[in-house]
Short mmCIF file of C-alpha atoms and ligand atoms in Angstrom, two decimals:
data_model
loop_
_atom_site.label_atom_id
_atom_site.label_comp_id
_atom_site.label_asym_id
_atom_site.label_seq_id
_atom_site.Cartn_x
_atom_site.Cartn_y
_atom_site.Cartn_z
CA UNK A 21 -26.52 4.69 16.03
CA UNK A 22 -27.51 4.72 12.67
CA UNK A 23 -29.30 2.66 10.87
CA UNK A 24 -29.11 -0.27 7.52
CA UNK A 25 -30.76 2.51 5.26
CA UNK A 26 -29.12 5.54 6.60
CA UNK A 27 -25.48 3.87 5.58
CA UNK A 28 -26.22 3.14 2.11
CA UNK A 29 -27.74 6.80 1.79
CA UNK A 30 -25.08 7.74 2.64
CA UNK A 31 -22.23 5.99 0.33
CA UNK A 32 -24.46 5.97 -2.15
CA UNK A 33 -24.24 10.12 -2.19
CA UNK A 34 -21.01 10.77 -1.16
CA UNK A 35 -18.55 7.38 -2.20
CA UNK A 36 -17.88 7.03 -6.32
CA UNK A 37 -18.38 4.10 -6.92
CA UNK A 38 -19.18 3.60 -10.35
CA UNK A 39 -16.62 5.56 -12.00
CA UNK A 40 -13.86 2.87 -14.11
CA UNK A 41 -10.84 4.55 -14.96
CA UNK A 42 -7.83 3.46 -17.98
CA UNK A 43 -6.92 0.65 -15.27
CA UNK A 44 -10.32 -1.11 -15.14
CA UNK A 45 -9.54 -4.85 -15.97
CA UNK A 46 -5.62 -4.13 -16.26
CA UNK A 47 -4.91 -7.02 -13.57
CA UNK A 48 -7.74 -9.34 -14.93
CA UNK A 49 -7.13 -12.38 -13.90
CA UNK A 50 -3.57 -12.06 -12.68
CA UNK A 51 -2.06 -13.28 -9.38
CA UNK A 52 -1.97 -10.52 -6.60
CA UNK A 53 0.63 -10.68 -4.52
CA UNK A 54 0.75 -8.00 -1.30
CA UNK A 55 3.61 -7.17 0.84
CA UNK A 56 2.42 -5.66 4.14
CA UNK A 57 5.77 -3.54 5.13
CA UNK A 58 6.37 -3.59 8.79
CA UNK A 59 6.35 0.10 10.20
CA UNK A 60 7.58 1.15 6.82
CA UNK A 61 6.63 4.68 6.65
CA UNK A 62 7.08 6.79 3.34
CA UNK A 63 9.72 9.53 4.93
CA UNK A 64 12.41 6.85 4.48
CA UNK A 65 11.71 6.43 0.63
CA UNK A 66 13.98 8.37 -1.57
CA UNK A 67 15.92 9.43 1.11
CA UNK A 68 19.41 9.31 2.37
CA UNK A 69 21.61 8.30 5.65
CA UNK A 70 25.21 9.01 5.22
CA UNK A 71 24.84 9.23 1.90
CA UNK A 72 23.35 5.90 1.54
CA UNK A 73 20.07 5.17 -0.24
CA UNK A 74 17.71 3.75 2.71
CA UNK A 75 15.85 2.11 0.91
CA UNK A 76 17.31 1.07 -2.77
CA UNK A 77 15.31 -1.67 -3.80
CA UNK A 78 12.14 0.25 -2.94
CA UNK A 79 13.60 3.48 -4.77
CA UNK A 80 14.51 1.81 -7.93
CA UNK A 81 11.36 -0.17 -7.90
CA UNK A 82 8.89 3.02 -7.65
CA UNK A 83 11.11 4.23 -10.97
CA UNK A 84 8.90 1.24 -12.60
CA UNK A 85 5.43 1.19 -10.68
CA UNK A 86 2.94 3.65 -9.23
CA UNK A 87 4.02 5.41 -6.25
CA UNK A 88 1.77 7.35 -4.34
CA UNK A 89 3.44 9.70 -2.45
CA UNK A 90 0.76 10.94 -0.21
CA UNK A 91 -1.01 8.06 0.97
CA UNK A 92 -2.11 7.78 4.80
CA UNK A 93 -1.98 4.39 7.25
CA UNK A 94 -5.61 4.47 9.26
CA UNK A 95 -4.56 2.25 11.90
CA UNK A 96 -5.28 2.45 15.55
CA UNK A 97 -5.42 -0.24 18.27
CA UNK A 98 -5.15 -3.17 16.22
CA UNK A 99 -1.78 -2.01 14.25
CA UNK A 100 -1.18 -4.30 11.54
CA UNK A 101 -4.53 -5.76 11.92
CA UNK A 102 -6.00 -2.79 11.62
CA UNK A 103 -4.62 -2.06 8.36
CA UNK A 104 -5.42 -5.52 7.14
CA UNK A 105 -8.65 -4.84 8.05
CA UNK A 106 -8.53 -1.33 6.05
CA UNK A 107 -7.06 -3.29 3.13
CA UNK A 108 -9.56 -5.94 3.12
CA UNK A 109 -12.77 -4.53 3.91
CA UNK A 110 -12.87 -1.12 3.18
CA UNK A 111 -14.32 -0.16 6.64
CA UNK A 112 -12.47 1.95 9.32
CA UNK A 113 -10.72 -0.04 12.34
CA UNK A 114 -12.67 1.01 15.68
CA UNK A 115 -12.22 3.61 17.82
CA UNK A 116 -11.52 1.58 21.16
CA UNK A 117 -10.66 -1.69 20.73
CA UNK A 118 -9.01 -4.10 18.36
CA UNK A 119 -11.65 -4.75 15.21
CA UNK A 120 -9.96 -8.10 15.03
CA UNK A 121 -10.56 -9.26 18.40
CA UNK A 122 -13.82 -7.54 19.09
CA UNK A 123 -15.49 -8.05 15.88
CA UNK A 124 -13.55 -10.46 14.36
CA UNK A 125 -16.65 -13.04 13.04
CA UNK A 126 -18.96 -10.46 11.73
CA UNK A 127 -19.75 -10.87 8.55
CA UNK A 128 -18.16 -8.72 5.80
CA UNK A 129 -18.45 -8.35 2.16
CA UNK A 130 -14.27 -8.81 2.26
CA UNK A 131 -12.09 -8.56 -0.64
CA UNK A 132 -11.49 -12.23 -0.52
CA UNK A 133 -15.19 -13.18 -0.86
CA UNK A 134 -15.64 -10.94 -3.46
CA UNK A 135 -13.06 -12.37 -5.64
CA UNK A 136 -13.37 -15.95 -4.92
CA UNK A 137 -16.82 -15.95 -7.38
CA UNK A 138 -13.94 -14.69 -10.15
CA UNK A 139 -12.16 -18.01 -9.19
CA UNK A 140 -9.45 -16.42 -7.38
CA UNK A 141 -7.59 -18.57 -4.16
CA UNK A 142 -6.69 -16.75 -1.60
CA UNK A 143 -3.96 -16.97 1.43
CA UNK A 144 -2.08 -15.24 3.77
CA UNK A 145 1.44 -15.84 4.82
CA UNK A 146 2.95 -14.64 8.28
CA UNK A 147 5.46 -16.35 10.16
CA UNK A 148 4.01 -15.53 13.22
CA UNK A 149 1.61 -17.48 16.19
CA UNK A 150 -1.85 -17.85 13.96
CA UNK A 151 -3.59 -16.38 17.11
CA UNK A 152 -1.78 -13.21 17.34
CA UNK A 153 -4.15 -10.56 17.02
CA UNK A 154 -7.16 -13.13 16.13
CA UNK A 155 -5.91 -13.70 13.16
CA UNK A 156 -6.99 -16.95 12.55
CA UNK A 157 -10.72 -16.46 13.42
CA UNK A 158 -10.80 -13.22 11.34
CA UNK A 159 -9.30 -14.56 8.14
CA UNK A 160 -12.52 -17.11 8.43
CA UNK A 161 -14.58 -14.32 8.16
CA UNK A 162 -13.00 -12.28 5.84
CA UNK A 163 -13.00 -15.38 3.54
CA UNK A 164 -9.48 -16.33 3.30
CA UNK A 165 -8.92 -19.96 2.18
CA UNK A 166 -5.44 -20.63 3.87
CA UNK A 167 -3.25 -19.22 6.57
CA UNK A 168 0.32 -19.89 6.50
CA UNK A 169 1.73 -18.99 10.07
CA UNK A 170 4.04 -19.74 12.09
CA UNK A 171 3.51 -23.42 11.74
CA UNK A 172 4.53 -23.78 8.32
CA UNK A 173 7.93 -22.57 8.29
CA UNK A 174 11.24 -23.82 10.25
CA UNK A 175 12.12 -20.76 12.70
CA UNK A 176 15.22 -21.57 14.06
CA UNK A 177 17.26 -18.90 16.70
CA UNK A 178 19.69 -18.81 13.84
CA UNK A 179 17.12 -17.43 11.70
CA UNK A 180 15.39 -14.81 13.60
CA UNK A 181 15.21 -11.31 14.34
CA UNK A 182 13.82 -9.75 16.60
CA UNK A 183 10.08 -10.64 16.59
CA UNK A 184 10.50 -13.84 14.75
CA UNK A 185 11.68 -14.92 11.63
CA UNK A 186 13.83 -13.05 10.18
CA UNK A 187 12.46 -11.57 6.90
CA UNK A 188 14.78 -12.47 3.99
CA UNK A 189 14.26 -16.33 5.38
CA UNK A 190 10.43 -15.76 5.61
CA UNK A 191 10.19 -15.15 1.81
CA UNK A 192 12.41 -18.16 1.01
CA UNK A 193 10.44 -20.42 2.57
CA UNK A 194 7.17 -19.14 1.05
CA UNK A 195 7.90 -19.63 -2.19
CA UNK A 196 7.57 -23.52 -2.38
CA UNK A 197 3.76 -22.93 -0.80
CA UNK A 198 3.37 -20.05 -2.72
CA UNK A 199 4.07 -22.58 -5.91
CA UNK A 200 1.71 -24.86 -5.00
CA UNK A 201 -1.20 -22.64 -4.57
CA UNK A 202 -4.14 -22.42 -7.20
CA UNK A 203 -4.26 -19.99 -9.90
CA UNK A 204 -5.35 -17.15 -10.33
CA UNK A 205 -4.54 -16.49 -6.24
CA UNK A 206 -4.56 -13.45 -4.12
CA UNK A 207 -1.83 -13.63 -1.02
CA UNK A 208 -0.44 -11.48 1.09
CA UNK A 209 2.98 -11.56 2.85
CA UNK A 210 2.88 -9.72 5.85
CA UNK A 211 6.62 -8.96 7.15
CA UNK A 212 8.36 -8.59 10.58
CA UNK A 213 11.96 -7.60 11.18
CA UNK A 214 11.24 -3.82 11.10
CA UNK A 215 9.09 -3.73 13.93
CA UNK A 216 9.86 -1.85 17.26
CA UNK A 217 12.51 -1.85 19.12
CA UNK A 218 14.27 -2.46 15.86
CA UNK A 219 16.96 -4.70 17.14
CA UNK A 220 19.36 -5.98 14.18
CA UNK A 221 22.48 -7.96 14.88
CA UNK A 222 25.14 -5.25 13.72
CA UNK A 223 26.26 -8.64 11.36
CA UNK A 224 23.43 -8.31 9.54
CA UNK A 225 23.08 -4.54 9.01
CA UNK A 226 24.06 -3.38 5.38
CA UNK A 227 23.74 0.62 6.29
CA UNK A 228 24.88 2.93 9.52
CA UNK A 229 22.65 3.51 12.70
CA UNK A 230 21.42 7.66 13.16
CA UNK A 231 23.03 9.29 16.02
CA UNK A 232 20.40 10.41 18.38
CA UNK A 233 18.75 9.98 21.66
CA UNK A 234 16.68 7.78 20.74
CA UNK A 235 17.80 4.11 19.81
CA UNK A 236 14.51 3.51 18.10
CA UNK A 237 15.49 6.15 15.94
CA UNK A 238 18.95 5.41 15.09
CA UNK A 239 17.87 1.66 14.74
CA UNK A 240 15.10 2.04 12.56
CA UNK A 241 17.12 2.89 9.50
CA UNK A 242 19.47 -0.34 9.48
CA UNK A 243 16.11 -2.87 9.84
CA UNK A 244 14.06 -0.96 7.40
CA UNK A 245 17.24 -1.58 5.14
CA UNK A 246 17.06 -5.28 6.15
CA UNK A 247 13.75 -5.27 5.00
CA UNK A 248 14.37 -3.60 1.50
CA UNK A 249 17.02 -6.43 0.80
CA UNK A 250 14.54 -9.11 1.51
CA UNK A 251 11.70 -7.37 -0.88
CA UNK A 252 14.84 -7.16 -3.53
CA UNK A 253 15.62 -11.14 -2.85
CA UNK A 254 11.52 -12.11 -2.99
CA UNK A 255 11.03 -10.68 -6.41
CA UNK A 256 14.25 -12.37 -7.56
CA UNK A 257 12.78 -15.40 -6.52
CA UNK A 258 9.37 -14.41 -8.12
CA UNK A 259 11.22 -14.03 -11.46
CA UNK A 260 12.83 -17.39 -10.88
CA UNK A 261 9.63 -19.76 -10.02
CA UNK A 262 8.10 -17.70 -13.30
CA UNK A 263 5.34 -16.26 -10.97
CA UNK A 264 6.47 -12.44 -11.35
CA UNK A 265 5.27 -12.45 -15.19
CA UNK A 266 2.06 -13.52 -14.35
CA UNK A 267 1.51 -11.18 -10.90
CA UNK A 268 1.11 -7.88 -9.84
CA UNK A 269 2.73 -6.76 -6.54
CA UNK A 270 1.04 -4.23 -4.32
CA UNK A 271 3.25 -3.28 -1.52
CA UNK A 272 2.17 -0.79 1.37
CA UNK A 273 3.30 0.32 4.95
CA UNK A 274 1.27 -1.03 7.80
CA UNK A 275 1.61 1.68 10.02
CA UNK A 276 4.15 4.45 11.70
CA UNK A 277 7.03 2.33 13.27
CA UNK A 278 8.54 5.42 15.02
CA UNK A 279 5.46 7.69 17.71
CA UNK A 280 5.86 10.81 18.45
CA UNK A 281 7.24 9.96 21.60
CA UNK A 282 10.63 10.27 19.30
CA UNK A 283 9.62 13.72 18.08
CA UNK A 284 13.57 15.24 19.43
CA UNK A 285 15.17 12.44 17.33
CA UNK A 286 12.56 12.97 14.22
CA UNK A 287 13.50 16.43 13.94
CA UNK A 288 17.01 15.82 14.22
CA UNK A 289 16.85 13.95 11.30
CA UNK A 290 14.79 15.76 9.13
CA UNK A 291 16.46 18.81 10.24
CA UNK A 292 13.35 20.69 11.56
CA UNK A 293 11.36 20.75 14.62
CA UNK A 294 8.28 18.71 14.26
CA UNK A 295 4.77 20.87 14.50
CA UNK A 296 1.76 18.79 15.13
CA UNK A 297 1.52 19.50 10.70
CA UNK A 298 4.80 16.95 10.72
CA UNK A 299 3.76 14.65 13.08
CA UNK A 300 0.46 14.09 10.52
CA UNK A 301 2.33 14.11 7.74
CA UNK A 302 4.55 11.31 9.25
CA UNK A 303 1.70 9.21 9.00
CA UNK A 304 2.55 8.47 5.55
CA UNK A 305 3.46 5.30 4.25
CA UNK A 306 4.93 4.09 1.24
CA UNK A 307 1.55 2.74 -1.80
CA UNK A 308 3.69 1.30 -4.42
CA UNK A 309 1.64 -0.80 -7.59
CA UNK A 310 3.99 -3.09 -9.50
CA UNK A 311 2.57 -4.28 -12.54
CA UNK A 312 5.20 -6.17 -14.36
CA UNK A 313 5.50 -5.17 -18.35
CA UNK A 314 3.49 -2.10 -17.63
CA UNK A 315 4.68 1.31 -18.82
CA UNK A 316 2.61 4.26 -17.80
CA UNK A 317 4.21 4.16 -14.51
CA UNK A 318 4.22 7.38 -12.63
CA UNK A 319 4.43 9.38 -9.07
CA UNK A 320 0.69 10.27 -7.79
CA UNK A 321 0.59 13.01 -5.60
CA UNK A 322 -3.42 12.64 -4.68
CA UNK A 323 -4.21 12.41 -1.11
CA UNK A 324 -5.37 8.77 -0.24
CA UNK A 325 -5.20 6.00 2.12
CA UNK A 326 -5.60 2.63 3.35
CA UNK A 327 -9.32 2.50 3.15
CA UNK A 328 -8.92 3.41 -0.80
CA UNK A 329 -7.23 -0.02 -1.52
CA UNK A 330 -10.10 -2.75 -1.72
CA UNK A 331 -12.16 -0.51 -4.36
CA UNK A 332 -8.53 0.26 -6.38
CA UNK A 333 -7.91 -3.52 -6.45
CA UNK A 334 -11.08 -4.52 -7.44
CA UNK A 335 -11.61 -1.62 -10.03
CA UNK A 336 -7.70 -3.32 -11.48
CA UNK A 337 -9.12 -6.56 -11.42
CA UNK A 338 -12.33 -5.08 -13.52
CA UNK A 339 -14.89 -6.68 -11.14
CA UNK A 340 -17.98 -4.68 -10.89
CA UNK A 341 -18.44 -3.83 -7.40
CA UNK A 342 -21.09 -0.93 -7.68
CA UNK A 343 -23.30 -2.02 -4.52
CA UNK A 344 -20.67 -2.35 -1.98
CA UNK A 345 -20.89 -0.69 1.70
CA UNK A 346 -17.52 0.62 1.88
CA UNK A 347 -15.72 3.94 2.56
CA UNK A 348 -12.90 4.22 -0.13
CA UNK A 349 -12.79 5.18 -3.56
CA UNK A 350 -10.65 3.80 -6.75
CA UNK A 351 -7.16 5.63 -6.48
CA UNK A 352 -7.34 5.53 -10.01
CA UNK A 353 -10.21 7.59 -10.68
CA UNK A 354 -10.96 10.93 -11.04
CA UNK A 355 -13.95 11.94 -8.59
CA UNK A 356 -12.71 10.93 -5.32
CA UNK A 357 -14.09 12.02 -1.93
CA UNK A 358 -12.42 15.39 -0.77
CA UNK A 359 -10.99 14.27 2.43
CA UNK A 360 -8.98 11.00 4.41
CA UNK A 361 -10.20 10.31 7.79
CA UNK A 362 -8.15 9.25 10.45
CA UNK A 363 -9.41 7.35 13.67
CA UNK A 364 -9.49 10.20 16.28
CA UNK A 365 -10.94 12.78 13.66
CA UNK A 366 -8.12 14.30 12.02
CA UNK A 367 -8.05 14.67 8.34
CA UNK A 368 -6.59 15.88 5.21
CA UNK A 369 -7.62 17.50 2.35
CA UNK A 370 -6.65 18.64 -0.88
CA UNK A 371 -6.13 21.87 0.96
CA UNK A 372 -5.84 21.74 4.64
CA UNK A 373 -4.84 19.28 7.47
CA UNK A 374 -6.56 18.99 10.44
CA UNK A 375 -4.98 17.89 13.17
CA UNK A 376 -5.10 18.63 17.58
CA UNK A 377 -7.76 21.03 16.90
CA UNK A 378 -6.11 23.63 14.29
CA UNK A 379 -6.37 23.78 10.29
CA UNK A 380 -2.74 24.40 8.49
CA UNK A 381 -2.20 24.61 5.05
CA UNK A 382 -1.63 21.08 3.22
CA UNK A 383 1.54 22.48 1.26
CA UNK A 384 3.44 25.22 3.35
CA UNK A 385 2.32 23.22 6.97
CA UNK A 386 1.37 26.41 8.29
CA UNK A 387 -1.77 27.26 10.65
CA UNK A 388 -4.39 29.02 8.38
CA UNK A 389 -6.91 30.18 11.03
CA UNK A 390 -4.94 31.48 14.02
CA UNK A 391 -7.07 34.74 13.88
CA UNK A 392 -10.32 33.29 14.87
CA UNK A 393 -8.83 31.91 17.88
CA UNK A 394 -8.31 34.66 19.44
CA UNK A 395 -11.98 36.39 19.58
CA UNK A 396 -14.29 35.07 21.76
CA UNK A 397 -17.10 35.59 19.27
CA UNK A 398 -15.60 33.83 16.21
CA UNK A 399 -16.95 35.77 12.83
CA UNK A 400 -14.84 33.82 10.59
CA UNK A 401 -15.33 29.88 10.08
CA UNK A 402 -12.10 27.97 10.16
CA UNK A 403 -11.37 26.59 6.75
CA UNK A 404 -11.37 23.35 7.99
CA UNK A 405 -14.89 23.70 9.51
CA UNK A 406 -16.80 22.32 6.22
CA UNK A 407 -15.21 19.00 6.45
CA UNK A 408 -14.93 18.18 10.77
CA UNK A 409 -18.57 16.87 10.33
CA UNK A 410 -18.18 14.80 7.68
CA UNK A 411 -15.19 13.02 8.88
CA UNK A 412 -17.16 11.88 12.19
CA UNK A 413 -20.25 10.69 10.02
CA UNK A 414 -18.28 8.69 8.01
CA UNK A 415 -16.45 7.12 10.92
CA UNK A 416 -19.93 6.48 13.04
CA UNK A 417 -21.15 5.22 9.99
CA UNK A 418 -18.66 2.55 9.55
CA UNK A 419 -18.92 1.80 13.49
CA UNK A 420 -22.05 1.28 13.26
CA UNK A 421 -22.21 -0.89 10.70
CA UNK A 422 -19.52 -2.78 12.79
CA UNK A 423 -20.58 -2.91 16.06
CA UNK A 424 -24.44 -3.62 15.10
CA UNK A 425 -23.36 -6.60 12.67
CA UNK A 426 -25.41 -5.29 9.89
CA UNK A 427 -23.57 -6.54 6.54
CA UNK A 428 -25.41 -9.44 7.54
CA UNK A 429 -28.81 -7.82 6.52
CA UNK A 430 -27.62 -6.59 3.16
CA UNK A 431 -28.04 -8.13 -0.04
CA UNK A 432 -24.38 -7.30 -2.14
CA UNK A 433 -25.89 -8.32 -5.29
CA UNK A 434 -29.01 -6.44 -5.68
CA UNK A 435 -27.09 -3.46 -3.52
CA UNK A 436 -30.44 -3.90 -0.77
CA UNK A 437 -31.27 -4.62 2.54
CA UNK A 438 -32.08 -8.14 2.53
CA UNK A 439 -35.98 -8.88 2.85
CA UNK A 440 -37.36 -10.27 5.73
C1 LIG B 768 2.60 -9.48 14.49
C2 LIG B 768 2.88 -8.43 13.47
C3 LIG B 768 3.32 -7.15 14.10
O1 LIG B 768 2.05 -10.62 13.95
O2 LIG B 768 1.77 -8.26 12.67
O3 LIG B 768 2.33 -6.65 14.87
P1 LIG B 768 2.07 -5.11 15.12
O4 LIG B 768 2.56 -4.83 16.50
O5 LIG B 768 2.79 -4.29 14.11
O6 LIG B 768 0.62 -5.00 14.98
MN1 LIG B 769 2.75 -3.79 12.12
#
């Protein structure tokens, strides 16, 4: 493993982190408000069923925010947790195990924290068990200051879906917490009625199930709809309790809610059959950055993920955060790292995606270095080779600093190991 030293070498060459862009500061001192979107992945956005918008809050809303249309879940294991994890700390989820679980009371230099010197109160709110997934003993340690679970709200059978509580409900019954809360705060609203199996009383279903042979497949649409409508009805009540003014709203996919196990059904619906390129590419997930009474608002078309978010927020919220041990890079910014890592070692680049061991092109999805396969002495490099080796680095780097604990030996202020 590598050591204390070897890390910050490392980010120091290779992560920006010093660059501000034209949206340094622009959420100074403004509530954050996150919406973790249940299995929401990005191929529903903009798209139709029937000729029915999917998703029509979500569609109208990216009209009026930044939408970035390439960005990548990291998750493994841990599912939601592992993105919150992403979100939060700027580290990759491990390889074998739940992060949450297994290294749930390390010490990290977590988003929370960081903003709680700028006076900012943080909390999370998620109608389900506090336990589930270890939540509550890893939102100590990321430095979270309340947890509103399951406890806190009135989860009737009436009122559920599925999982739990049903979504539109979940947001109603924040709000009066949410009100109460000190200012400035950072929360985030982590929801549940999309989640697999995807089982929505037909009552309650506002658009048509797909015809396939899968029923994940054909359910998904009608409970990702569910959960547009109760995004729609939360910043309604945002705008009401006089909170939306003085917010911005970050809202992301957790993770894919449909595996490849539905590849048949996939294809079917997008009308092609799925190459290992699509299945990568299905990874994405809806980034969408709300910033009420903002104008510049645009599609971004960069390649970028989860792990990206804690150094975009905190770059927004213009707090320096040059000495940071963390993997992403401000969105916003122009010198980014050249590639996204996922957790098995498959990436994407500007260029090429790598994925079950062969390069393809990034825009036509097709293979770019068949010919070297076949030769047993391989003259030509594959045009994915320059990047396979940085990808794994990166990823034992940010084990290692997991698994040996070893944020708690560095000083975040002077950007050092601490001294003995
Ligand atoms: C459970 C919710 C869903 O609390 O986060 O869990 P998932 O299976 O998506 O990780
Ligand atoms: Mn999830």
């Amino acid at each position: 493993g590598s050591e204390l030293v070897e890390i910050e070498e490392y980010v120091n060459e290779n992560i920006e982190q010093d660059t501000k862009s034209d949206m340094w500061g622009i959420a100074k001192d403004k509530n954050i408000i996150y919406i973790s979107l249940e299995s929401v992945q990005s191929f529903v956005i903009n798209e139709t069923l029937n000729g029915e918008e999917i998703t029509p809050f979500l569609n109208d809303l990216i009209e009026d925010s930044y939408y970035f249309e390439n960005f990548y879940h990291q998750t493994n294991l841990g599912k939601t947790s592992d993105s919150e994890f992403l979100v939060e700390t700027g580290l990759y989820p491990l390889p074998n195990s739940s992060v949450f679980f297994t290294h749930g009371q390390n010490e990290y230099n977590a988003v929370p924290e960081i903003i709680k010197e700028n006076g900012y109160y943080s909390a999370v709110f998620h109608a389900n068990n506090k336990s589930f997934w270890n939540r509550d003993v890893a939102y100590e340690s990321l430095g979270f200051d309340q947890f509103f679970a399951e406890e806190y709200y009135n989860v009737t059978e009436e009122n559920s879906i599925g999982w739990g509580l049903n979504d539109k409900e979940f947001f109603e019954q924040s709000i009066k917490y949410m009100e109460e809360l000190p200012k400035p705060f950072y929360t985030k609203f982590i929801t549940l009625t999309n989640h697999h199996p995807f089982e929505l009383d037909e009552q309650f279903a506002s658009i048509d199930q797909f015809d396939s042979n899968s029923n994940t497949v054909n359910q998904y649409f009608p409970t990702v709809r569910y959960t547009d409508e109760a995004v729609k009805q939360f910043f309604d009540l945002l705008k009401q309790s006089g909170l939306y003014e003085e917010s911005i709203i970050v809202l992301y996919g957790d993770h894919y809610g449909i595996s490849e196990y539905h590849n048949e059904a996939m294809g079917q619906f997008l009308g092609k059959e799925l190459t290992p390129y699509d299945s990568l590419q299905l990874q994405r997930v809806p980034l969408i950055i709300h910033i009420p009474g903002h104008e510049d608002d645009r599609v971004i078309d960069k390649i970028s993920a989860q792990i990206d978010m804690k150094p975009t927020l905190l770059n927004m919220l213009g707090i320096e955060n040059n000495n940071d041990l963390t993997f992403g890079t401000d969105l916003f910014a122009e010198d980014r790292k050249p590639f996204i890592s996922f957790r098995n070692g498959d990436f994407v680049t500007n260029d090429y995606l790598f994925t079950k061991g062969t390069c393809y092109d990034r825009q036509t999805g097709e293979p770019v270095d068949d010919v070297s396969d076949d030769s047993e002495e391989t003259t030509e490099e594959s045009l994915c080779a320059p990047y396979k080796q940085s990808v794994l680095d990166e990823l034992g780097h940010s084990d290692d600093l997991i698994y040996g604990d070893l944020l708690r030996f560095y000083d975040f202020s002077k950007g050092t190991t601490k001294e003995e």
